[in-house]
CSV table of C-alpha atoms in Angstrom, one decimal:
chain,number,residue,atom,x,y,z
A,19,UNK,CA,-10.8,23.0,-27.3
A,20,UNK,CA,-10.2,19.3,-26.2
A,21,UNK,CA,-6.6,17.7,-25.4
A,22,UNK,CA,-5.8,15.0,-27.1
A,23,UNK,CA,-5.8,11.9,-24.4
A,24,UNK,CA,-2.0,10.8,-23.7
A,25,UNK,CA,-0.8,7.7,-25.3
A,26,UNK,CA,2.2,6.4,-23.0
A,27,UNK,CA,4.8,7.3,-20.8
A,28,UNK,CA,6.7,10.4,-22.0
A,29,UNK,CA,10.3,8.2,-21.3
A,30,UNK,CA,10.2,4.9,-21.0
A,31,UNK,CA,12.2,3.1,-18.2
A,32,UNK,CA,14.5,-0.3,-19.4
A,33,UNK,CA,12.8,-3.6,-18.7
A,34,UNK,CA,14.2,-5.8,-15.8
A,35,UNK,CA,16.2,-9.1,-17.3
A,36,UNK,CA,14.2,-11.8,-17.6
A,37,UNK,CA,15.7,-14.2,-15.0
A,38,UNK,CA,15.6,-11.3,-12.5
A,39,UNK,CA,12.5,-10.5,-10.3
A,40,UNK,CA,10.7,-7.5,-11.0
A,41,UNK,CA,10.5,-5.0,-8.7
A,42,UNK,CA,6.1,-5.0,-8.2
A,43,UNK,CA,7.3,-8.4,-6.6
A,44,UNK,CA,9.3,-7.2,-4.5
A,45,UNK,CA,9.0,-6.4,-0.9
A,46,UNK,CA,9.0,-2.7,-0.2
A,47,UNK,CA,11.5,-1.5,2.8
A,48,UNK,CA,10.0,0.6,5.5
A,49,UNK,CA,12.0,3.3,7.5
A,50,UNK,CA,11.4,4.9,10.5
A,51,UNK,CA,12.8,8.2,11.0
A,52,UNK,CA,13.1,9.7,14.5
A,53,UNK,CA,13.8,12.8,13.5
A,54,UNK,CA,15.0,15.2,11.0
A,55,UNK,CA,18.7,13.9,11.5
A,56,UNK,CA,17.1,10.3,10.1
A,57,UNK,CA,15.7,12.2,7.7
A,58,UNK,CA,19.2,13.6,6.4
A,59,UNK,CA,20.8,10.3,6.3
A,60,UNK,CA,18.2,8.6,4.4
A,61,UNK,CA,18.9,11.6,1.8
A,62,UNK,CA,22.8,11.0,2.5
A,63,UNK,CA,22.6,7.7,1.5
A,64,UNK,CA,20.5,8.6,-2.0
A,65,UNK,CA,22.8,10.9,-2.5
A,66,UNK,CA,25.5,8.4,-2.5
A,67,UNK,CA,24.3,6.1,-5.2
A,68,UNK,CA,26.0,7.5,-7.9
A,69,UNK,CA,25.5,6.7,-11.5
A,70,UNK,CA,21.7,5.7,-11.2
A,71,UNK,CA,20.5,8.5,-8.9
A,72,UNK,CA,21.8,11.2,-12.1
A,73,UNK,CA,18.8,10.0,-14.1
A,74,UNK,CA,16.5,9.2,-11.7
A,75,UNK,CA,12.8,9.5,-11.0
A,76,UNK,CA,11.9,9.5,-7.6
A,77,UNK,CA,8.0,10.1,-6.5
A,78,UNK,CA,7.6,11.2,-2.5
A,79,UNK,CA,4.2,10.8,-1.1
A,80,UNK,CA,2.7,12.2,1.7
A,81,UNK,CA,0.0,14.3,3.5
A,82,UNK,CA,1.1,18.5,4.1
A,83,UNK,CA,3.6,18.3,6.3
A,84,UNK,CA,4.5,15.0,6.2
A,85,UNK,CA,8.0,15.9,5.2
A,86,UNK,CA,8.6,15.5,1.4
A,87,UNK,CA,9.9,19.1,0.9
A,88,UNK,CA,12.7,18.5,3.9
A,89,UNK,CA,13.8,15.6,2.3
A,90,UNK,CA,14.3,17.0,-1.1
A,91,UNK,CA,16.4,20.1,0.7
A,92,UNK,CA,18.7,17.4,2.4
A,93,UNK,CA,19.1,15.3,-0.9
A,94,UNK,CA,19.9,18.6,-2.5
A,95,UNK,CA,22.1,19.6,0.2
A,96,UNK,CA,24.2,16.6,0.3
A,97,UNK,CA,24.2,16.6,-3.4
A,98,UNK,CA,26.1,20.1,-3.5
A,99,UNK,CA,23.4,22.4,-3.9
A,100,UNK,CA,24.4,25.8,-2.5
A,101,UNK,CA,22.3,28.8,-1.6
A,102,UNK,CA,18.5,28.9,-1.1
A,103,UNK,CA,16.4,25.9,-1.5
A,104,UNK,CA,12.5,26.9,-1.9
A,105,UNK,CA,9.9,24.7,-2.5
A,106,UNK,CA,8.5,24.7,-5.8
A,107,UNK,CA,4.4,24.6,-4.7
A,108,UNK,CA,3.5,28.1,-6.7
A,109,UNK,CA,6.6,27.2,-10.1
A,110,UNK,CA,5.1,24.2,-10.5
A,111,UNK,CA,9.2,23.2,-11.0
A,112,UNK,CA,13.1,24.3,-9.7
A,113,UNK,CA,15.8,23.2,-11.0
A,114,UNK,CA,19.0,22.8,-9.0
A,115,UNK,CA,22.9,22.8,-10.2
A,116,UNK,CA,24.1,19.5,-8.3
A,117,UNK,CA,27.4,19.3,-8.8
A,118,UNK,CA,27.2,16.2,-7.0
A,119,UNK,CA,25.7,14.0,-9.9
A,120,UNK,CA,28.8,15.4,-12.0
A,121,UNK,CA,29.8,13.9,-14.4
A,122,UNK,CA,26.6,11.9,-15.4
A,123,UNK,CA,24.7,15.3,-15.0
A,124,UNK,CA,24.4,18.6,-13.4
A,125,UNK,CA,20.8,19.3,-12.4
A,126,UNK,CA,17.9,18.4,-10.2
A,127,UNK,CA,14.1,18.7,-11.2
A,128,UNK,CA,12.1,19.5,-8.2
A,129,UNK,CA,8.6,19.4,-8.8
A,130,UNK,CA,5.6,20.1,-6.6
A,131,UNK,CA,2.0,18.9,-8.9
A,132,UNK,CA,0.4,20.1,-5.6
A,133,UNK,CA,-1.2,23.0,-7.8
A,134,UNK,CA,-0.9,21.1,-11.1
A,135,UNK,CA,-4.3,20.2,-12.9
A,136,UNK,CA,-3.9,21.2,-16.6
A,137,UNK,CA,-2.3,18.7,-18.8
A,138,UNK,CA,-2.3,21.4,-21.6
A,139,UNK,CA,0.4,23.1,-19.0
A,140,UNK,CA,2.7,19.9,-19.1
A,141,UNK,CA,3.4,20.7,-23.0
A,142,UNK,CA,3.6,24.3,-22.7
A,143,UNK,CA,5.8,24.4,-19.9
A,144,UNK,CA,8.5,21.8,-21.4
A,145,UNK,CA,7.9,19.1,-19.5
A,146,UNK,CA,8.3,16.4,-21.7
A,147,UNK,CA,11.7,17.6,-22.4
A,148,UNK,CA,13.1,17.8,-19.1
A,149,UNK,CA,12.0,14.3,-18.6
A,150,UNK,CA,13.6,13.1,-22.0
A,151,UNK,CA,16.9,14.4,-20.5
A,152,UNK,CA,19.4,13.5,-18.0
A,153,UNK,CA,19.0,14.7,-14.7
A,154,UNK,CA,17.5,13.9,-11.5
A,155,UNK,CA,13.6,14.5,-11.3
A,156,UNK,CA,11.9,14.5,-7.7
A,157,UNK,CA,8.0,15.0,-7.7
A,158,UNK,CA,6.1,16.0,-4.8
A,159,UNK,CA,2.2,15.1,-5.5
A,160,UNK,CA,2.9,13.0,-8.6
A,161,UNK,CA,-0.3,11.8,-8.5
A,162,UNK,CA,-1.3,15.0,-10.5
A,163,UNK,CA,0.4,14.0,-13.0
A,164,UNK,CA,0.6,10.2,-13.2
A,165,UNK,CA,-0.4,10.0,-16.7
A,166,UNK,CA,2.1,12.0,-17.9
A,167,UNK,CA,5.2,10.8,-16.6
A,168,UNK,CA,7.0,7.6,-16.7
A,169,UNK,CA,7.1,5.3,-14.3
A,170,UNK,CA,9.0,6.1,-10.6
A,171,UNK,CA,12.3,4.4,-10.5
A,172,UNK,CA,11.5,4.9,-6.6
A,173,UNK,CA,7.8,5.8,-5.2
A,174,UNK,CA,8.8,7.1,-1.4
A,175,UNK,CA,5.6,7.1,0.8
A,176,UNK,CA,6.0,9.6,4.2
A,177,UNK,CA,3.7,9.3,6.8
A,178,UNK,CA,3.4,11.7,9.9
A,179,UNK,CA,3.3,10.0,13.0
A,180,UNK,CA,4.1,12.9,15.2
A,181,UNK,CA,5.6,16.0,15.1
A,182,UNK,CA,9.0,14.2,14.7
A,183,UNK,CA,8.9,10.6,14.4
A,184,UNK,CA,7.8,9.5,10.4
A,185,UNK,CA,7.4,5.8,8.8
A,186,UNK,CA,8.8,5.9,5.5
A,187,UNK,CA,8.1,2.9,2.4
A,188,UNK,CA,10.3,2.9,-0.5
A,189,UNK,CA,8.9,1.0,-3.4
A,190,UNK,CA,11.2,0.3,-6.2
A,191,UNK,CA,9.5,0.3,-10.0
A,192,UNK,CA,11.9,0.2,-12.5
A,193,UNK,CA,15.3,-2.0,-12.7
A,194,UNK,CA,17.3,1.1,-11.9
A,195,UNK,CA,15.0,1.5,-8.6
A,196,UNK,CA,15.6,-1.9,-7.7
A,197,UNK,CA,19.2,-1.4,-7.7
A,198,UNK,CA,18.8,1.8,-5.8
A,199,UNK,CA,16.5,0.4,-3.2
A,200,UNK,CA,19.6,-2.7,-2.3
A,201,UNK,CA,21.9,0.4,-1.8
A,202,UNK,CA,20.2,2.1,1.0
């Protein structure tokens, strides 16, 4: 059995204005986080840019142990998510009740294509419909599945530099990421 080769994005993301400057222009902003309290108010701040963050897709990149799972539990923290937060590395996918995105929607897609390598599995497991939804998506390895999913509104790169200090670069690829990018 072969799978037929994908043809496009599964959602496509609105094109940027003409008179404005696309975002592959634009500069990317780096962070440096200190520690894990940096790391919280970086996802405080996300959290924060209500409506576009409720129908966002954000990509976080990053050796093991860099830090992507952390920041996913802080943005889900400060977004209202209650009770345990486990890492989705062995699901594949969680989804979260974020009453914080109320009222332009309710839940957060945290994925984890660490383990991902069947793109058979991206049909069967609904994946094209939770991205042709509203909700937040956040994908940990993306790169596992770049040619399934649409473009990142925000691509965040985290790179160790010790045990506690981490440089962060947020590229912005869509209009909506742009916007999100000014408001950090």
């Amino acid at each position: 059995m072969t799978v037929a080769p994908h043809t496009g994005p599964i959602v496509e993301s609105p094109a940027l204005p003409a008179a404005q400057e696309s975002p592959r222009t634009q500069s990317p902003r780096i962070w440096h986080w200190h520690g894990e309290d940096d790391t919280a108010a970086f996802a405080q701040a996300l959290a924060a840019q209500q409506p576009l963050l409720a129908n966002a897709f954000l990509t976080l990149h990053g050796d093991l142990g860099a830090g992507k799972t952390t920041l996913v539990r802080h943005l889900l923290r400060a977004l209202g998510v209650q009770g345990r937060i486990k890492s989705p590395t062995y699901a594949v996918v969680e989804p979260h009740e974020a009453p914080g995105l109320a009222p332009h929607a309710t839940t957060v897609w945290h994925f984890d294509f660490y383990r991902f390598d069947d793109p058979r599995e991206w049909e069967d497991a609904g994946f094209r419909d939770i991205f042709a939804n509203p909700g937040l998506k956040v994908a940990e390895w993306p790169e596992k599945a770049v040619a399934l999913t649409p473009p990142a509104d925000l691509a965040i790169h985290i790179e160790a530099i010790d045990d506690t200090e981490r440089q962060v670069t947020v590229h912005a690829h869509t209009a909506a990421g742009h916007r999100l990018l000014q408001g950090l």
